[in-house]
Amino acid sequence: MIDDGTGLFTIGELARATGLTVRTIRYWSDEGALPPVTRSAGGYRLYDAASVARLELIRTLRELGLGLDDVRRVLAGERTVAQVAAAHVVALDAQIRSLRVTRAVLSTVARRGSTAEEMTLMNKLARLSAAERQRIMEEFVEETLHGLDTVDPDVRERMRRTAVDLADDPTPEQVDAWVELAEMLQDPDFRAQMRRAVEFNAADRAPDAPRGQSMWFAKRLVELVGPVRERGTGPTAPEAEEVLGELFGDADRTAVLERMTAGFNNRVARYRELLAVVNRQPAPPHAEDFAWVVAALRARTGG
C-alpha cells in the first residue's frame, strides 16, 4: 500500500502481495479484467482493497482454465460462476475425450512403428463421429446383402444390427482394432469374400426353409464338435468323419468345404474379433469349432 493515506496499491505492491508477476497483472488490467480505481499524479495505475479481492478471483478462474472473456462476464455480473463452471466442464470433457483419442492413436503408432501416412489415416479414422463409423458399417452390410432376397432372414437381420460402438475414451487396443476393422470393411477383397459367403447362404436356402435355419446349423456344429475337441480328437483323426457325416450327410465334401471356407476363415474370424474389441464385448465363442470342421474337410478333400 502506498504511504499516502489513500489505501491504494500500485501494480508492484499488488504483485508482492499476491505473488503474481507485474507483467501478468498489467496484462489483466489492459484486457479490462482488473481496471484501476484511479491513477497517480505520475500516471501510474492504482488499485484498492476491492481490487485485491477481484484479482484473487481472476487468478482462481484463470487457474481453472477459463478464458478472459468468461472472466470478464463473471466480474461484470453477466454470468454467474456456476454458469461459467458448468459450461467449462462441458468443454473440458470434450477436450479430455480428444486427448484420450490422441493418446490412443500415438500409442498405436508407437507400437506399430507406423509411417507418417499411416499415422494420418489412423488419426482420421479414430476421430470419425459415431454416425460416420456406423455409416461405414451400414454401407458394407448393404453391399454384402444387395439383391440376395433369399438370405436367411435371421442372418440378414443380425447383419443389419451390427454396430460399431467405439468408446469416447478408447484404449490404444480399441483404436488399433477400429483402424484395422475400418480398413477391412473398405477392402474390396474382403467385401467380395463376405458377399460370396452370403451368396452361398441365399443359394442353399430352399424357398420354404424355416427362418433361422443357418443359426440352427451353427448351433448344431458347436454341439457336435465341442465335445469331440475336448476329448482331444484332431480334425485328421478317423473319428472326425463321423462328425462330418452328422453335419453334412452325403453332400459333396469339396462343395461343402467351399461354402464353409467362405463363411468361416481367418479373415472372417478376425473381423468378428475386431468387432468384439471395438464394442467392448467378449471374444466371439466357438471359432475353434468351425476351424476344426474346415480342417477336417481339407484333410479329406486335399483342399
GROMACS .gro file of C-alpha atoms in nm:
model
  303
    1MET     CA    1   0.000   0.000   0.000
    2ILE     CA    2   0.138   0.335  -0.094
    3ASP     CA    3   0.220   0.550   0.205
    4ASP     CA    4  -0.009   0.847   0.134
    5GLY     CA    5  -0.310   0.752   0.345
    6THR     CA    6  -0.527   0.670   0.047
    7GLY     CA    7  -0.524   0.289   0.098
    8LEU     CA    8  -0.439   0.239  -0.267
    9PHE     CA    9  -0.195  -0.009  -0.424
   10THR     CA   10   0.040   0.013  -0.718
   11ILE     CA   11   0.079  -0.283  -0.955
   12GLY     CA   12   0.416  -0.358  -0.792
   13GLU     CA   13   0.254  -0.374  -0.449
   14LEU     CA   14  -0.024  -0.600  -0.579
   15ALA     CA   15   0.242  -0.828  -0.723
   16ARG     CA   16   0.426  -0.852  -0.394
   17ALA     CA   17   0.103  -0.912  -0.202
   18THR     CA   18  -0.031  -1.185  -0.430
   19GLY     CA   19   0.281  -1.350  -0.569
   20LEU     CA   20   0.172  -1.273  -0.925
   21THR     CA   21   0.407  -1.106  -1.169
   22VAL     CA   22   0.376  -0.738  -1.255
   23ARG     CA   23   0.352  -0.840  -1.620
   24THR     CA   24   0.051  -1.070  -1.555
   25ILE     CA   25  -0.137  -0.809  -1.351
   26ARG     CA   26  -0.068  -0.541  -1.609
   27TYR     CA   27  -0.196  -0.771  -1.887
   28TRP     CA   28  -0.519  -0.847  -1.699
   29SER     CA   29  -0.561  -0.479  -1.635
   30ASP     CA   30  -0.501  -0.394  -2.004
   31GLU     CA   31  -0.762  -0.654  -2.102
   32GLY     CA   32  -1.023  -0.488  -1.881
   33ALA     CA   33  -1.048  -0.765  -1.619
   34LEU     CA   34  -0.883  -0.550  -1.349
   35PRO     CA   35  -0.946  -0.183  -1.423
   36PRO     CA   36  -0.757   0.062  -1.198
   37VAL     CA   37  -0.952   0.264  -0.946
   38THR     CA   38  -0.758   0.576  -1.039
   39ARG     CA   39  -0.414   0.688  -1.145
   40SER     CA   40  -0.140   0.864  -0.956
   41ALA     CA   41  -0.013   1.210  -1.045
   42GLY     CA   42   0.263   1.034  -1.236
   43GLY     CA   43   0.011   0.830  -1.436
   44TYR     CA   44   0.061   0.500  -1.254
   45ARG     CA   45  -0.243   0.273  -1.211
   46LEU     CA   46  -0.372   0.245  -0.856
   47TYR     CA   47  -0.599  -0.022  -0.702
   48ASP     CA   48  -0.795  -0.054  -0.379
   49ALA     CA   49  -0.880  -0.341  -0.140
   50ALA     CA   50  -1.171  -0.449  -0.362
   51SER     CA   51  -0.923  -0.478  -0.648
   52VAL     CA   52  -0.718  -0.721  -0.441
   53ALA     CA   53  -1.023  -0.945  -0.392
   54ARG     CA   54  -1.107  -0.911  -0.763
   55LEU     CA   55  -0.751  -1.008  -0.851
   56GLU     CA   56  -0.773  -1.325  -0.639
   57LEU     CA   57  -1.097  -1.422  -0.818
   58ILE     CA   58  -0.936  -1.363  -1.157
   59ARG     CA   59  -0.639  -1.578  -1.060
   60THR     CA   60  -0.866  -1.862  -0.942
   61LEU     CA   61  -1.076  -1.857  -1.257
   62ARG     CA   62  -0.768  -1.848  -1.478
   63GLU     CA   63  -0.607  -2.136  -1.287
   64LEU     CA   64  -0.925  -2.334  -1.357
   65GLY     CA   65  -0.872  -2.271  -1.728
   66LEU     CA   66  -1.133  -2.004  -1.801
   67GLY     CA   67  -1.057  -1.754  -2.072
   68LEU     CA   68  -1.051  -1.382  -2.008
   69ASP     CA   69  -1.382  -1.331  -2.190
   70ASP     CA   70  -1.558  -1.559  -1.941
   71VAL     CA   71  -1.369  -1.397  -1.653
   72ARG     CA   72  -1.489  -1.052  -1.759
   73ARG     CA   73  -1.850  -1.175  -1.787
   74VAL     CA   74  -1.837  -1.314  -1.434
   75LEU     CA   75  -1.683  -0.996  -1.297
   76ALA     CA   76  -1.942  -0.784  -1.480
   77GLY     CA   77  -2.224  -0.992  -1.338
   78GLU     CA   78  -2.334  -1.109  -1.684
   79ARG     CA   79  -2.285  -1.474  -1.586
   80THR     CA   80  -2.257  -1.648  -1.253
   81VAL     CA   81  -1.954  -1.850  -1.154
   82ALA     CA   82  -2.176  -2.161  -1.155
   83GLN     CA   83  -2.291  -2.099  -1.513
   84VAL     CA   84  -1.939  -2.045  -1.637
   85ALA     CA   85  -1.815  -2.352  -1.447
   86ALA     CA   86  -2.087  -2.572  -1.597
   87ALA     CA   87  -2.002  -2.457  -1.950
   88HIS     CA   88  -1.634  -2.509  -1.882
   89VAL     CA   89  -1.694  -2.865  -1.760
   90VAL     CA   90  -1.858  -2.948  -2.094
   91ALA     CA   91  -1.564  -2.800  -2.282
   92LEU     CA   92  -1.315  -2.984  -2.063
   93ASP     CA   93  -1.497  -3.314  -2.115
   94ALA     CA   94  -1.468  -3.270  -2.492
   95GLN     CA   95  -1.101  -3.180  -2.456
   96ILE     CA   96  -1.034  -3.482  -2.235
   97ARG     CA   97  -1.203  -3.714  -2.485
   98SER     CA   98  -0.994  -3.565  -2.764
   99LEU     CA   99  -0.674  -3.605  -2.561
  100ARG     CA  100  -0.758  -3.968  -2.486
  101VAL     CA  101  -0.808  -4.037  -2.856
  102THR     CA  102  -0.480  -3.861  -2.929
  103ARG     CA  103  -0.302  -4.070  -2.667
  104ALA     CA  104  -0.454  -4.391  -2.802
  105VAL     CA  105  -0.355  -4.306  -3.160
  106LEU     CA  106   0.001  -4.218  -3.059
  107SER     CA  107   0.031  -4.539  -2.855
  108THR     CA  108  -0.085  -4.739  -3.156
  109VAL     CA  109   0.156  -4.555  -3.386
  110ALA     CA  110   0.445  -4.625  -3.149
  111ARG     CA  111   0.351  -4.993  -3.117
  112ARG     CA  112   0.301  -5.044  -3.492
  113GLY     CA  113   0.600  -4.836  -3.598
  114SER     CA  114   0.366  -4.657  -3.838
  115THR     CA  115   0.471  -4.425  -4.118
  116ALA     CA  116   0.353  -4.064  -4.135
  117GLU     CA  117   0.090  -4.163  -4.393
  118GLU     CA  118  -0.040  -4.447  -4.176
  119MET     CA  119  -0.050  -4.218  -3.874
  120THR     CA  120  -0.255  -3.960  -4.068
  121LEU     CA  121  -0.508  -4.224  -4.176
  122MET     CA  122  -0.523  -4.371  -3.827
  123ASN     CA  123  -0.589  -4.030  -3.671
  124LYS     CA  124  -0.862  -3.956  -3.927
  125LEU     CA  125  -1.036  -4.290  -3.868
  126ALA     CA  126  -1.011  -4.260  -3.489
  127ARG     CA  127  -1.177  -3.916  -3.492
  128LEU     CA  128  -1.477  -4.009  -3.706
  129SER     CA  129  -1.809  -3.943  -3.536
  130ALA     CA  130  -2.023  -4.233  -3.418
  131ALA     CA  131  -2.258  -4.170  -3.711
  132GLU     CA  132  -1.970  -4.176  -3.961
  133ARG     CA  133  -1.836  -4.502  -3.819
  134GLN     CA  134  -2.180  -4.661  -3.835
  135ARG     CA  135  -2.226  -4.539  -4.191
  136ILE     CA  136  -1.912  -4.730  -4.297
  137MET     CA  137  -2.055  -5.046  -4.141
  138GLU     CA  138  -2.401  -4.997  -4.295
  139GLU     CA  139  -2.256  -4.943  -4.642
  140PHE     CA  140  -2.055  -5.264  -4.604
  141VAL     CA  141  -2.363  -5.461  -4.495
  142GLU     CA  142  -2.585  -5.320  -4.770
  143GLU     CA  143  -2.330  -5.407  -5.039
  144THR     CA  144  -2.299  -5.757  -4.896
  145LEU     CA  145  -2.675  -5.819  -4.892
  146HIS     CA  146  -2.781  -5.628  -5.206
  147GLY     CA  147  -3.015  -5.831  -5.426
  148LEU     CA  148  -2.995  -6.151  -5.218
  149ASP     CA  149  -3.359  -6.178  -5.117
  150THR     CA  150  -3.342  -6.545  -5.015
  151VAL     CA  151  -3.081  -6.497  -4.742
  152ASP     CA  152  -3.198  -6.638  -4.410
  153PRO     CA  153  -3.398  -6.353  -4.250
  154ASP     CA  154  -3.223  -6.407  -3.918
  155VAL     CA  155  -2.884  -6.367  -4.085
  156ARG     CA  156  -2.996  -6.053  -4.268
  157GLU     CA  157  -3.138  -5.900  -3.950
  158ARG     CA  158  -2.831  -5.979  -3.744
  159MET     CA  159  -2.600  -5.828  -4.007
  160ARG     CA  160  -2.808  -5.510  -4.027
  161ARG     CA  161  -2.799  -5.477  -3.648
  162THR     CA  162  -2.420  -5.489  -3.642
  163ALA     CA  163  -2.299  -5.180  -3.455
  164VAL     CA  164  -1.966  -5.003  -3.424
  165ASP     CA  165  -1.960  -4.854  -3.075
  166LEU     CA  166  -1.612  -4.712  -3.020
  167ALA     CA  167  -1.584  -4.559  -2.673
  168ASP     CA  168  -1.542  -4.182  -2.628
  169ASP     CA  169  -1.219  -4.259  -2.442
  170PRO     CA  170  -1.089  -4.562  -2.634
  171THR     CA  171  -0.788  -4.764  -2.528
  172PRO     CA  172  -0.499  -4.800  -2.771
  173GLU     CA  173  -0.618  -5.157  -2.834
  174GLN     CA  174  -0.966  -5.034  -2.929
  175VAL     CA  175  -0.826  -4.766  -3.161
  176ASP     CA  176  -0.599  -5.026  -3.320
  177ALA     CA  177  -0.895  -5.263  -3.364
  178TRP     CA  178  -1.117  -4.992  -3.515
  179VAL     CA  179  -0.849  -4.882  -3.762
  180GLU     CA  180  -0.794  -5.241  -3.874
  181LEU     CA  181  -1.169  -5.303  -3.891
  182ALA     CA  182  -1.234  -4.986  -4.094
  183GLU     CA  183  -0.960  -5.084  -4.339
  184MET     CA  184  -1.114  -5.432  -4.367
  185LEU     CA  185  -1.467  -5.300  -4.422
  186GLN     CA  186  -1.343  -5.089  -4.712
  187ASP     CA  187  -1.121  -5.361  -4.863
  188PRO     CA  188  -1.275  -5.479  -5.195
  189ASP     CA  189  -1.133  -5.830  -5.148
  190PHE     CA  190  -1.291  -5.869  -4.804
  191ARG     CA  191  -1.621  -5.726  -4.928
  192ALA     CA  192  -1.620  -5.978  -5.211
  193GLN     CA  193  -1.540  -6.256  -4.967
  194MET     CA  194  -1.832  -6.169  -4.738
  195ARG     CA  195  -2.058  -6.130  -5.039
  196ARG     CA  196  -1.964  -6.480  -5.153
  197ALA     CA  197  -2.048  -6.625  -4.811
  198VAL     CA  198  -2.391  -6.461  -4.815
  199GLU     CA  199  -2.448  -6.577  -5.172
  200PHE     CA  200  -2.393  -6.936  -5.059
  201ASN     CA  201  -2.646  -6.882  -4.781
  202ALA     CA  202  -2.901  -6.749  -5.029
  203ALA     CA  203  -2.837  -7.031  -5.282
  204ASP     CA  204  -2.856  -7.311  -5.024
  205ARG     CA  205  -3.181  -7.197  -4.872
  206ALA     CA  206  -3.499  -7.351  -5.010
  207PRO     CA  207  -3.799  -7.119  -5.058
  208ASP     CA  208  -3.990  -7.295  -4.780
  209ALA     CA  209  -3.694  -7.322  -4.540
  210PRO     CA  210  -3.777  -7.212  -4.186
  211ARG     CA  211  -3.640  -6.884  -4.057
  212GLY     CA  212  -3.321  -6.926  -3.855
  213GLN     CA  213  -3.201  -7.244  -4.026
  214SER     CA  214  -2.849  -7.102  -4.057
  215MET     CA  215  -2.838  -7.029  -3.684
  216TRP     CA  216  -2.961  -7.381  -3.614
  217PHE     CA  217  -2.676  -7.527  -3.822
  218ALA     CA  218  -2.417  -7.320  -3.633
  219LYS     CA  219  -2.560  -7.435  -3.300
  220ARG     CA  220  -2.562  -7.797  -3.418
  221LEU     CA  221  -2.198  -7.771  -3.530
  222VAL     CA  222  -2.089  -7.644  -3.189
  223GLU     CA  223  -2.287  -7.916  -3.009
  224LEU     CA  224  -2.120  -8.188  -3.215
  225VAL     CA  225  -1.766  -8.056  -3.243
  226GLY     CA  226  -1.719  -7.911  -2.893
  227PRO     CA  227  -1.720  -8.242  -2.705
  228VAL     CA  228  -1.505  -8.409  -2.972
  229ARG     CA  229  -1.241  -8.137  -2.948
  230GLU     CA  230  -1.248  -8.151  -2.569
  231ARG     CA  231  -1.162  -8.522  -2.590
  232GLY     CA  232  -0.853  -8.425  -2.788
  233THR     CA  233  -0.972  -8.563  -3.120
  234GLY     CA  234  -0.795  -8.388  -3.405
  235PRO     CA  235  -0.958  -8.298  -3.738
  236THR     CA  236  -0.749  -8.561  -3.921
  237ALA     CA  237  -0.849  -8.844  -3.687
  238PRO     CA  238  -1.079  -9.117  -3.825
  239GLU     CA  239  -1.344  -9.022  -3.566
  240ALA     CA  240  -1.380  -8.683  -3.735
  241GLU     CA  241  -1.553  -8.847  -4.029
  242GLU     CA  242  -1.850  -8.934  -3.809
  243VAL     CA  243  -1.891  -8.569  -3.712
  244LEU     CA  244  -1.878  -8.461  -4.077
  245GLY     CA  245  -2.139  -8.720  -4.161
  246GLU     CA  246  -2.368  -8.589  -3.887
  247LEU     CA  247  -2.330  -8.234  -4.016
  248PHE     CA  248  -2.334  -8.276  -4.392
  249GLY     CA  249  -2.468  -8.623  -4.467
  250ASP     CA  250  -2.351  -8.747  -4.806
  251ALA     CA  251  -2.309  -8.398  -4.956
  252ASP     CA  252  -2.003  -8.346  -5.174
  253ARG     CA  253  -1.721  -8.260  -4.934
  254THR     CA  254  -1.543  -8.031  -5.182
  255ALA     CA  255  -1.857  -7.820  -5.231
  256VAL     CA  256  -1.916  -7.814  -4.856
  257LEU     CA  257  -1.557  -7.701  -4.797
  258GLU     CA  258  -1.601  -7.414  -5.044
  259ARG     CA  259  -1.909  -7.295  -4.856
  260MET     CA  260  -1.750  -7.338  -4.514
  261THR     CA  261  -1.431  -7.152  -4.603
  262ALA     CA  262  -1.636  -6.864  -4.746
  263GLY     CA  263  -1.807  -6.805  -4.412
  264PHE     CA  264  -1.555  -6.939  -4.162
  265ASN     CA  265  -1.195  -6.847  -4.242
  266ASN     CA  266  -0.918  -6.649  -4.078
  267ARG     CA  267  -1.029  -6.310  -4.216
  268VAL     CA  268  -1.391  -6.359  -4.113
  269ALA     CA  269  -1.276  -6.474  -3.769
  270ARG     CA  270  -1.054  -6.165  -3.743
  271TYR     CA  271  -1.347  -5.942  -3.847
  272ARG     CA  272  -1.555  -6.080  -3.559
  273GLU     CA  273  -1.267  -6.045  -3.313
  274LEU     CA  274  -1.217  -5.679  -3.410
  275LEU     CA  275  -1.587  -5.604  -3.371
  276ALA     CA  276  -1.578  -5.753  -3.022
  277VAL     CA  277  -1.277  -5.542  -2.921
  278VAL     CA  278  -1.424  -5.218  -3.060
  279ASN     CA  279  -1.760  -5.281  -2.893
  280ARG     CA  280  -1.603  -5.390  -2.563
  281GLN     CA  281  -1.762  -5.733  -2.584
  282PRO     CA  282  -1.628  -6.083  -2.509
  283ALA     CA  283  -1.436  -6.257  -2.783
  284PRO     CA  284  -1.662  -6.447  -3.025
  285PRO     CA  285  -1.713  -6.804  -2.899
  286HIS     CA  286  -1.665  -7.130  -3.087
  287ALA     CA  287  -1.430  -7.001  -3.358
  288GLU     CA  288  -1.209  -7.306  -3.295
  289ASP     CA  289  -1.503  -7.541  -3.354
  290PHE     CA  290  -1.561  -7.400  -3.702
  291ALA     CA  291  -1.187  -7.405  -3.775
  292TRP     CA  292  -1.179  -7.772  -3.672
  293VAL     CA  293  -1.454  -7.859  -3.923
  294VAL     CA  294  -1.276  -7.670  -4.203
  295ALA     CA  295  -0.953  -7.853  -4.121
  296ALA     CA  296  -1.134  -8.189  -4.119
  297LEU     CA  297  -1.285  -8.118  -4.460
  298ARG     CA  298  -0.950  -8.010  -4.603
  299ALA     CA  299  -0.785  -8.326  -4.475
  300ARG     CA  300  -1.037  -8.532  -4.672
  301THR     CA  301  -1.051  -8.328  -4.992
  302GLY     CA  302  -0.695  -8.211  -5.028
  303GLY     CA  303  -0.832  -7.855  -5.024
   0.00000   0.00000   0.00000
